[in-house]
PDB file of C-alpha atoms and ligand atoms in Angstrom:
ATOM      1  CA  MET V   1     -13.829  -5.752  22.648  1.00  0.00           C
ATOM      2  CA  SER V   2     -14.402  -5.276  19.024  1.00  0.00           C
ATOM      3  CA  ILE V   3     -14.155  -1.555  17.980  1.00  0.00           C
ATOM      4  CA  LEU V   4     -16.002  -2.346  14.574  1.00  0.00           C
ATOM      5  CA  ASN V   5     -18.361  -4.906  13.987  1.00  0.00           C
ATOM      6  CA  LYS V   6     -18.135  -4.694  10.512  1.00  0.00           C
ATOM      7  CA  SER V   7     -16.038  -4.989   7.504  1.00  0.00           C
ATOM      8  CA  LEU V   8     -13.353  -2.568   6.924  1.00  0.00           C
ATOM      9  CA  PHE V   9     -10.646  -2.577   3.837  1.00  0.00           C
ATOM     10  CA  ILE V  10      -7.136  -0.458   5.054  1.00  0.00           C
ATOM     11  CA  SER V  11      -4.610   0.275   2.694  1.00  0.00           C
ATOM     12  CA  PHE V  12      -1.005   1.621   3.529  1.00  0.00           C
ATOM     13  CA  GLU V  13       1.085   3.709   0.873  1.00  0.00           C
ATOM     14  CA  GLY V  14       4.314   5.765   0.912  1.00  0.00           C
ATOM     15  CA  ILE V  15       7.647   5.746  -0.635  1.00  0.00           C
ATOM     16  CA  ASP V  16       9.729   2.620   0.363  1.00  0.00           C
ATOM     17  CA  GLY V  17      11.491   3.356   3.952  1.00  0.00           C
ATOM     18  CA  CYS V  18       8.614   5.567   5.399  1.00  0.00           C
ATOM     19  CA  GLY V  19       7.791   2.977   8.023  1.00  0.00           C
ATOM     20  CA  LYS V  20       4.381   1.199   6.302  1.00  0.00           C
ATOM     21  CA  SER V  21       5.605  -2.278   7.656  1.00  0.00           C
ATOM     22  CA  THR V  22       6.393  -0.928  10.902  1.00  0.00           C
ATOM     23  CA  GLN V  23       2.704   0.386  11.313  1.00  0.00           C
ATOM     24  CA  VAL V  24       0.999  -2.512   9.618  1.00  0.00           C
ATOM     25  CA  ASN V  25       2.465  -4.448  12.418  1.00  0.00           C
ATOM     26  CA  MET V  26       1.083  -2.411  15.236  1.00  0.00           C
ATOM     27  CA  LEU V  27      -2.100  -2.279  13.780  1.00  0.00           C
ATOM     28  CA  MET V  28      -2.223  -6.184  13.536  1.00  0.00           C
ATOM     29  CA  GLU V  29      -1.261  -6.212  17.097  1.00  0.00           C
ATOM     30  CA  LYS V  30      -3.791  -3.785  17.903  1.00  0.00           C
ATOM     31  CA  PHE V  31      -6.730  -5.470  16.631  1.00  0.00           C
ATOM     32  CA  LEU V  32      -5.751  -8.824  17.555  1.00  0.00           C
ATOM     33  CA  LYS V  33      -5.371  -7.033  21.293  1.00  0.00           C
ATOM     34  CA  SER V  34      -9.003  -5.805  20.698  1.00  0.00           C
ATOM     35  CA  GLY V  35     -10.516  -9.125  19.838  1.00  0.00           C
ATOM     36  CA  ASP V  36     -11.667  -7.722  15.898  1.00  0.00           C
ATOM     37  CA  LYS V  37     -10.894 -10.355  12.972  1.00  0.00           C
ATOM     38  CA  ALA V  38      -8.203  -8.613  10.969  1.00  0.00           C
ATOM     39  CA  ARG V  39      -6.166 -10.152   7.711  1.00  0.00           C
ATOM     40  CA  LEU V  40      -3.030  -8.641   6.257  1.00  0.00           C
ATOM     41  CA  VAL V  41      -2.310  -8.833   2.618  1.00  0.00           C
ATOM     42  CA  ARG V  42       1.232  -7.545   1.429  1.00  0.00           C
ATOM     43  CA  GLU V  43       1.752  -6.812  -1.851  1.00  0.00           C
ATOM     44  CA  PRO V  44       2.971  -8.175  -4.533  1.00  0.00           C
ATOM     45  CA  GLY V  45       2.661 -11.695  -3.192  1.00  0.00           C
ATOM     46  CA  GLY V  46       0.144 -12.986  -0.557  1.00  0.00           C
ATOM     47  CA  THR V  47      -1.098 -15.913  -3.034  1.00  0.00           C
ATOM     48  CA  LYS V  48       0.989 -18.950  -4.391  1.00  0.00           C
ATOM     49  CA  ILE V  49       0.492 -17.184  -8.055  1.00  0.00           C
ATOM     50  CA  CYS V  50       0.899 -13.687  -6.871  1.00  0.00           C
ATOM     51  CA  GLU V  51       4.170 -15.006  -4.491  1.00  0.00           C
ATOM     52  CA  GLU V  52       5.680 -16.014  -8.434  1.00  0.00           C
ATOM     53  CA  ILE V  53       4.612 -12.674  -9.735  1.00  0.00           C
ATOM     54  CA  ARG V  54       6.607 -11.118  -6.959  1.00  0.00           C
ATOM     55  CA  GLU V  55       9.662 -13.216  -7.990  1.00  0.00           C
ATOM     56  CA  VAL V  56       9.452 -12.283 -12.098  1.00  0.00           C
ATOM     57  CA  LEU V  57       8.862  -8.787 -10.608  1.00  0.00           C
ATOM     58  CA  LEU V  58      11.224  -8.010  -7.441  1.00  0.00           C
ATOM     59  CA  LYS V  59      14.199  -9.989  -8.178  1.00  0.00           C
ATOM     60  CA  ASN V  60      17.337  -7.960  -9.587  1.00  0.00           C
ATOM     61  CA  ARG V  61      18.054  -9.182 -13.559  1.00  0.00           C
ATOM     62  CA  ASP V  62      20.755  -8.552 -16.422  1.00  0.00           C
ATOM     63  CA  ASP V  63      17.569  -8.251 -18.654  1.00  0.00           C
ATOM     64  CA  VAL V  64      15.245  -5.241 -18.424  1.00  0.00           C
ATOM     65  CA  MET V  65      11.970  -5.071 -18.046  1.00  0.00           C
ATOM     66  CA  ALA V  66       9.408  -3.106 -19.864  1.00  0.00           C
ATOM     67  CA  ASP V  67       7.775  -0.072 -18.082  1.00  0.00           C
ATOM     68  CA  ARG V  68       4.593  -1.937 -19.589  1.00  0.00           C
ATOM     69  CA  THR V  69       5.441  -5.266 -18.068  1.00  0.00           C
ATOM     70  CA  GLU V  70       6.085  -3.960 -14.792  1.00  0.00           C
ATOM     71  CA  ALA V  71       2.328  -2.454 -14.278  1.00  0.00           C
ATOM     72  CA  LEU V  72       0.469  -5.328 -15.958  1.00  0.00           C
ATOM     73  CA  LEU V  73       2.665  -7.674 -13.656  1.00  0.00           C
ATOM     74  CA  MET V  74       1.493  -5.854 -10.502  1.00  0.00           C
ATOM     75  CA  THR V  75      -1.967  -5.487 -11.335  1.00  0.00           C
ATOM     76  CA  ALA V  76      -1.947  -9.029 -12.382  1.00  0.00           C
ATOM     77  CA  SER V  77      -0.975 -10.087  -8.950  1.00  0.00           C
ATOM     78  CA  ARG V  78      -3.131  -7.653  -7.325  1.00  0.00           C
ATOM     79  CA  ALA V  79      -6.204  -8.841  -9.177  1.00  0.00           C
ATOM     80  CA  GLN V  80      -5.530 -12.547  -7.976  1.00  0.00           C
ATOM     81  CA  LEU V  81      -4.755 -11.232  -4.333  1.00  0.00           C
ATOM     82  CA  THR V  82      -8.518  -9.137  -4.519  1.00  0.00           C
ATOM     83  CA  LYS V  83     -10.370 -12.373  -5.697  1.00  0.00           C
ATOM     84  CA  ASP V  84      -8.251 -14.913  -3.383  1.00  0.00           C
ATOM     85  CA  CYS V  85      -7.750 -12.764   0.107  1.00  0.00           C
ATOM     86  CA  ILE V  86      -9.742  -9.722  -0.086  1.00  0.00           C
ATOM     87  CA  LEU V  87     -13.368  -9.904  -1.667  1.00  0.00           C
ATOM     88  CA  ASN V  88     -14.010 -12.987   0.572  1.00  0.00           C
ATOM     89  CA  GLN V  89     -12.658 -11.722   3.736  1.00  0.00           C
ATOM     90  CA  LEU V  90     -14.559  -8.338   3.334  1.00  0.00           C
ATOM     91  CA  GLU V  91     -18.003 -10.442   2.677  1.00  0.00           C
ATOM     92  CA  ASP V  92     -17.268 -12.035   5.519  1.00  0.00           C
ATOM     93  CA  GLY V  93     -16.680  -9.039   7.972  1.00  0.00           C
ATOM     94  CA  ILE V  94     -13.134  -9.409   8.105  1.00  0.00           C
ATOM     95  CA  ILE V  95     -11.146  -6.241   8.436  1.00  0.00           C
ATOM     96  CA  VAL V  96      -8.281  -6.537   5.882  1.00  0.00           C
ATOM     97  CA  VAL V  97      -5.094  -4.134   6.124  1.00  0.00           C
ATOM     98  CA  ALA V  98      -3.193  -4.143   2.911  1.00  0.00           C
ATOM     99  CA  ASP V  99       0.306  -3.281   2.783  1.00  0.00           C
ATOM    100  CA  ARG V 100      -0.045  -1.605  -0.419  1.00  0.00           C
ATOM    101  CA  PHE V 101      -2.853  -1.785  -2.859  1.00  0.00           C
ATOM    102  CA  LYS V 102      -3.654   0.082  -6.388  1.00  0.00           C
ATOM    103  CA  ASP V 103      -2.542   3.245  -5.532  1.00  0.00           C
ATOM    104  CA  SER V 104       1.249   1.891  -5.609  1.00  0.00           C
ATOM    105  CA  THR V 105       0.660   1.358  -9.244  1.00  0.00           C
ATOM    106  CA  ILE V 106      -0.145   4.804  -9.718  1.00  0.00           C
ATOM    107  CA  ALA V 107       2.445   6.271  -7.939  1.00  0.00           C
ATOM    108  CA  TYR V 108       5.551   4.095  -8.958  1.00  0.00           C
ATOM    109  CA  GLN V 109       4.873   2.867 -12.422  1.00  0.00           C
ATOM    110  CA  GLY V 110       2.456   6.152 -13.266  1.00  0.00           C
ATOM    111  CA  GLY V 111       4.625   8.496 -11.205  1.00  0.00           C
ATOM    112  CA  GLY V 112       7.816   6.973 -11.246  1.00  0.00           C
ATOM    113  CA  ARG V 113       7.933   5.195 -14.405  1.00  0.00           C
ATOM    114  CA  GLY V 114       6.010   7.755 -16.570  1.00  0.00           C
ATOM    115  CA  LEU V 115       3.306   5.770 -17.353  1.00  0.00           C
ATOM    116  CA  ASP V 116      -0.483   7.237 -18.387  1.00  0.00           C
ATOM    117  CA  ILE V 117      -2.264   7.686 -15.292  1.00  0.00           C
ATOM    118  CA  ASP V 118      -5.700   7.839 -16.276  1.00  0.00           C
ATOM    119  CA  TYR V 119      -4.708   4.377 -18.438  1.00  0.00           C
ATOM    120  CA  LEU V 120      -3.649   3.050 -15.286  1.00  0.00           C
ATOM    121  CA  LEU V 121      -6.351   4.092 -13.134  1.00  0.00           C
ATOM    122  CA  ASN V 122      -8.676   2.263 -15.507  1.00  0.00           C
ATOM    123  CA  LEU V 123      -6.485  -0.916 -15.439  1.00  0.00           C
ATOM    124  CA  ASN V 124      -6.540  -0.957 -11.704  1.00  0.00           C
ATOM    125  CA  GLU V 125     -10.394  -1.149 -11.807  1.00  0.00           C
ATOM    126  CA  PHE V 126     -10.097  -3.794 -14.022  1.00  0.00           C
ATOM    127  CA  ALA V 127      -8.085  -5.741 -11.396  1.00  0.00           C
ATOM    128  CA  THR V 128      -9.450  -4.610  -8.338  1.00  0.00           C
ATOM    129  CA  TYR V 129     -13.159  -5.287  -9.823  1.00  0.00           C
ATOM    130  CA  GLY V 130     -13.704  -1.689  -8.909  1.00  0.00           C
ATOM    131  CA  LEU V 131     -12.806  -1.913  -4.999  1.00  0.00           C
ATOM    132  CA  ASP V 132     -11.501   1.154  -3.188  1.00  0.00           C
ATOM    133  CA  PRO V 133     -10.130   1.047   0.195  1.00  0.00           C
ATOM    134  CA  ASP V 134     -12.208   2.714   2.913  1.00  0.00           C
ATOM    135  CA  ILE V 135      -9.089   4.372   4.551  1.00  0.00           C
ATOM    136  CA  THR V 136      -5.539   4.782   2.909  1.00  0.00           C
ATOM    137  CA  PHE V 137      -3.195   5.841   5.332  1.00  0.00           C
ATOM    138  CA  PHE V 138      -0.379   7.616   3.413  1.00  0.00           C
ATOM    139  CA  ILE V 139       2.579   7.610   5.198  1.00  0.00           C
ATOM    140  CA  ASP V 140       4.509  10.713   4.120  1.00  0.00           C
ATOM    141  CA  VAL V 141       8.314  10.988   4.287  1.00  0.00           C
ATOM    142  CA  THR V 142      11.219  12.841   2.080  1.00  0.00           C
ATOM    143  CA  ALA V 143      12.961  10.647  -0.394  1.00  0.00           C
ATOM    144  CA  GLU V 144      16.042  11.548   1.198  1.00  0.00           C
ATOM    145  CA  GLU V 145      14.329  10.464   4.915  1.00  0.00           C
ATOM    146  CA  GLY V 146      13.231   7.420   2.954  1.00  0.00           C
ATOM    147  CA  SER V 147      16.814   6.246   1.660  1.00  0.00           C
ATOM    148  CA  ARG V 148      18.259   7.112   4.972  1.00  0.00           C
ATOM    149  CA  ARG V 149      15.932   4.445   6.821  1.00  0.00           C
ATOM    150  CA  HIS V 150      16.661   1.702   3.764  1.00  0.00           C
ATOM    151  CA  SER V 151      18.929  -1.039   4.977  1.00  0.00           C
ATOM    152  CA  GLY V 152      19.757  -3.736   3.313  1.00  0.00           C
ATOM    153  CA  LYS V 153      19.905  -4.979  -0.260  1.00  0.00           C
ATOM    154  CA  PRO V 154      17.430  -3.300  -2.136  1.00  0.00           C
ATOM    155  CA  ASP V 155      15.133  -5.580  -4.959  1.00  0.00           C
ATOM    156  CA  ARG V 156      14.842  -3.921  -8.194  1.00  0.00           C
ATOM    157  CA  ILE V 157      12.297  -1.368  -7.909  1.00  0.00           C
ATOM    158  CA  GLU V 158      13.765  -0.187  -4.521  1.00  0.00           C
ATOM    159  CA  GLY V 159      17.219  -0.328  -6.331  1.00  0.00           C
ATOM    160  CA  GLU V 160      15.866   2.748  -8.877  1.00  0.00           C
ATOM    161  CA  GLY V 161      17.458   5.477  -6.729  1.00  0.00           C
ATOM    162  CA  PHE V 162      16.741   8.594  -5.324  1.00  0.00           C
ATOM    163  CA  ASP V 163      14.930  10.918  -8.187  1.00  0.00           C
ATOM    164  CA  PHE V 164      12.997   8.030  -8.815  1.00  0.00           C
ATOM    165  CA  GLN V 165      11.594   7.961  -4.981  1.00  0.00           C
ATOM    166  CA  LYS V 166      11.088  11.984  -5.469  1.00  0.00           C
ATOM    167  CA  LYS V 167       8.676  11.287  -8.487  1.00  0.00           C
ATOM    168  CA  VAL V 168       6.769   8.630  -6.307  1.00  0.00           C
ATOM    169  CA  ARG V 169       6.467  10.247  -3.730  1.00  0.00           C
ATOM    170  CA  GLU V 170       5.119  13.567  -6.002  1.00  0.00           C
ATOM    171  CA  GLN V 171       2.852  11.266  -7.559  1.00  0.00           C
ATOM    172  CA  TYR V 172       1.133   9.944  -4.202  1.00  0.00           C
ATOM    173  CA  ILE V 173       0.656  13.920  -3.105  1.00  0.00           C
ATOM    174  CA  LYS V 174      -1.340  14.164  -6.048  1.00  0.00           C
ATOM    175  CA  LEU V 175      -2.874  10.919  -5.156  1.00  0.00           C
ATOM    176  CA  ALA V 176      -4.127  12.321  -1.749  1.00  0.00           C
ATOM    177  CA  HIS V 177      -5.851  15.389  -3.315  1.00  0.00           C
ATOM    178  CA  MET V 178      -7.601  13.189  -5.690  1.00  0.00           C
ATOM    179  CA  PHE V 179      -8.787  10.743  -3.445  1.00  0.00           C
ATOM    180  CA  SER V 180      -9.143  13.221  -0.465  1.00  0.00           C
ATOM    181  CA  LYS V 181     -12.025  11.137   0.872  1.00  0.00           C
ATOM    182  CA  ARG V 182     -10.228   8.085   1.799  1.00  0.00           C
ATOM    183  CA  TYR V 183      -6.841   9.245   2.382  1.00  0.00           C
ATOM    184  CA  ILE V 184      -5.111  10.068   5.349  1.00  0.00           C
ATOM    185  CA  VAL V 185      -1.916  11.915   5.049  1.00  0.00           C
ATOM    186  CA  ILE V 186       0.381  11.158   8.096  1.00  0.00           C
ATOM    187  CA  ASP V 187       3.846  12.558   8.993  1.00  0.00           C
ATOM    188  CA  GLY V 188       6.190   9.829   8.817  1.00  0.00           C
ATOM    189  CA  THR V 189       8.676  11.842  10.898  1.00  0.00           C
ATOM    190  CA  LEU V 190       6.380  11.318  14.362  1.00  0.00           C
ATOM    191  CA  SER V 191       7.505   8.379  16.389  1.00  0.00           C
ATOM    192  CA  PRO V 192       6.275   5.043  15.454  1.00  0.00           C
ATOM    193  CA  ASP V 193       3.995   5.026  18.524  1.00  0.00           C
ATOM    194  CA  LYS V 194       2.608   8.445  17.730  1.00  0.00           C
ATOM    195  CA  ILE V 195       1.571   7.935  13.933  1.00  0.00           C
ATOM    196  CA  HIS V 196      -0.057   3.967  15.502  1.00  0.00           C
ATOM    197  CA  GLN V 197      -2.280   6.515  18.188  1.00  0.00           C
ATOM    198  CA  LEU V 198      -3.037   8.684  14.873  1.00  0.00           C
ATOM    199  CA  ILE V 199      -3.939   5.725  12.934  1.00  0.00           C
ATOM    200  CA  TRP V 200      -6.083   3.720  15.606  1.00  0.00           C
ATOM    201  CA  ILE V 201      -7.854   7.502  16.208  1.00  0.00           C
ATOM    202  CA  GLU V 202      -8.749   7.903  12.429  1.00  0.00           C
ATOM    203  CA  ILE V 203     -10.295   3.981  12.565  1.00  0.00           C
ATOM    204  CA  GLN V 204     -12.144   4.750  15.371  1.00  0.00           C
ATOM    205  CA  ASN V 205     -13.610   7.816  13.940  1.00  0.00           C
ATOM    206  CA  TRP V 206     -14.549   6.015  10.611  1.00  0.00           C
ATOM    207  CA  LYS V 207     -16.765   3.734  12.558  1.00  0.00           C
ATOM    208  CA  LYS V 208     -18.800   6.482  13.828  1.00  0.00           C
TER     209      LYS V 208
HETATM  210  P1  ADP M 301       8.615   0.407   4.895  1.00  0.00           P
HETATM  211  O1  ADP M 301       7.430  -1.010   5.255  1.00  0.00           O
HETATM  212  O2  ADP M 301       7.654   1.202   4.778  1.00  0.00           O
HETATM  213  O3  ADP M 301       9.218   0.277   3.565  1.00  0.00           O
HETATM  214  P2  ADP M 301       9.588  -0.130   7.460  1.00  0.00           P
HETATM  215  O4  ADP M 301       8.376   0.201   7.928  1.00  0.00           O
HETATM  216  O5  ADP M 301      10.079  -1.274   6.936  1.00  0.00           O
HETATM  217  O6  ADP M 301       9.312   0.801   6.111  1.00  0.00           O
HETATM  218  O7  ADP M 301      10.638   0.872   8.133  1.00  0.00           O
HETATM  219  C1  ADP M 301      11.902   1.351   7.183  1.00  0.00           C
HETATM  220  C2  ADP M 301      13.168   1.613   8.614  1.00  0.00           C
HETATM  221  O8  ADP M 301      12.674   2.908   9.467  1.00  0.00           O
HETATM  222  C3  ADP M 301      12.866   0.518   9.906  1.00  0.00           C
HETATM  223  O9  ADP M 301      14.435   0.711  10.375  1.00  0.00           O
HETATM  224  C4  ADP M 301      12.585   0.863  10.924  1.00  0.00           C
HETATM  225  O10 ADP M 301      12.384   0.398  12.317  1.00  0.00           O
HETATM  226  C5  ADP M 301      12.235   2.501  10.395  1.00  0.00           C
HETATM  227  N1  ADP M 301      10.729   3.349  10.854  1.00  0.00           N
HETATM  228  C6  ADP M 301       9.887   3.235  10.980  1.00  0.00           C
HETATM  229  N2  ADP M 301       9.189   3.876  11.577  1.00  0.00           N
HETATM  230  C7  ADP M 301       9.564   5.129  11.731  1.00  0.00           C
HETATM  231  C8  ADP M 301       9.510   6.477  12.355  1.00  0.00           C
HETATM  232  N3  ADP M 301       8.087   6.550  12.745  1.00  0.00           N
HETATM  233  N4  ADP M 301      10.631   7.015  12.793  1.00  0.00           N
HETATM  234  C9  ADP M 301      11.895   6.412  12.458  1.00  0.00           C
HETATM  235  N5  ADP M 301      12.247   5.299  11.889  1.00  0.00           N
HETATM  236  C10 ADP M 301      11.032   4.568  11.401  1.00  0.00           C
END
């Protein structure tokens, strides 16, 4: 049975390897079973233009991408995704689940790269037409745990290493305080099933 009967915009955030994709997939399956219409979007990517930007952003390269270029490309991709895949779905009453959204720019390009946070917040507002998630699940693990879990060849940003991931995590913790109304911090060391259970309870509570 449908649990919501209204649109809802949920984002998942956290450092690489925290378990976002695992939870996003479990949640999408749950929505499918409960009869709720839900659409998954992943950043950066999601439309043809976004996938082309993703390729430029993430491929390992010999030349060095400027931090500002990285921030602008990330937010350019987000602007396209917001317009093409998020705003219209929400208007149609569809639940949108985002595997990363605007907070990733603040955490990675702000916390990780050291770009000005206020400027990035403004840039994000512009890119997202002022849209905020209703709920943001921050799955929190230490940089040690994240890198222990990570397997396969890292992309350009994942390959930045341990100290970078630490700074990203610290910025997420600040964001959780800054946007405490929409943030739900989840202990990412719990089992995937337990985390999923906690997330589902929060979503059910939100509709009340
Ligand atoms: P992310 O999308 O945040 O990078 P993933 O969901 O891909 O993270 O998970 C990274 C790795 O950690 C995968 O091998 C996954 O099976 C494992 N994993 C996910 N959630 C948990 C958890 N709660 N406890 C232990 N390992 C986990």
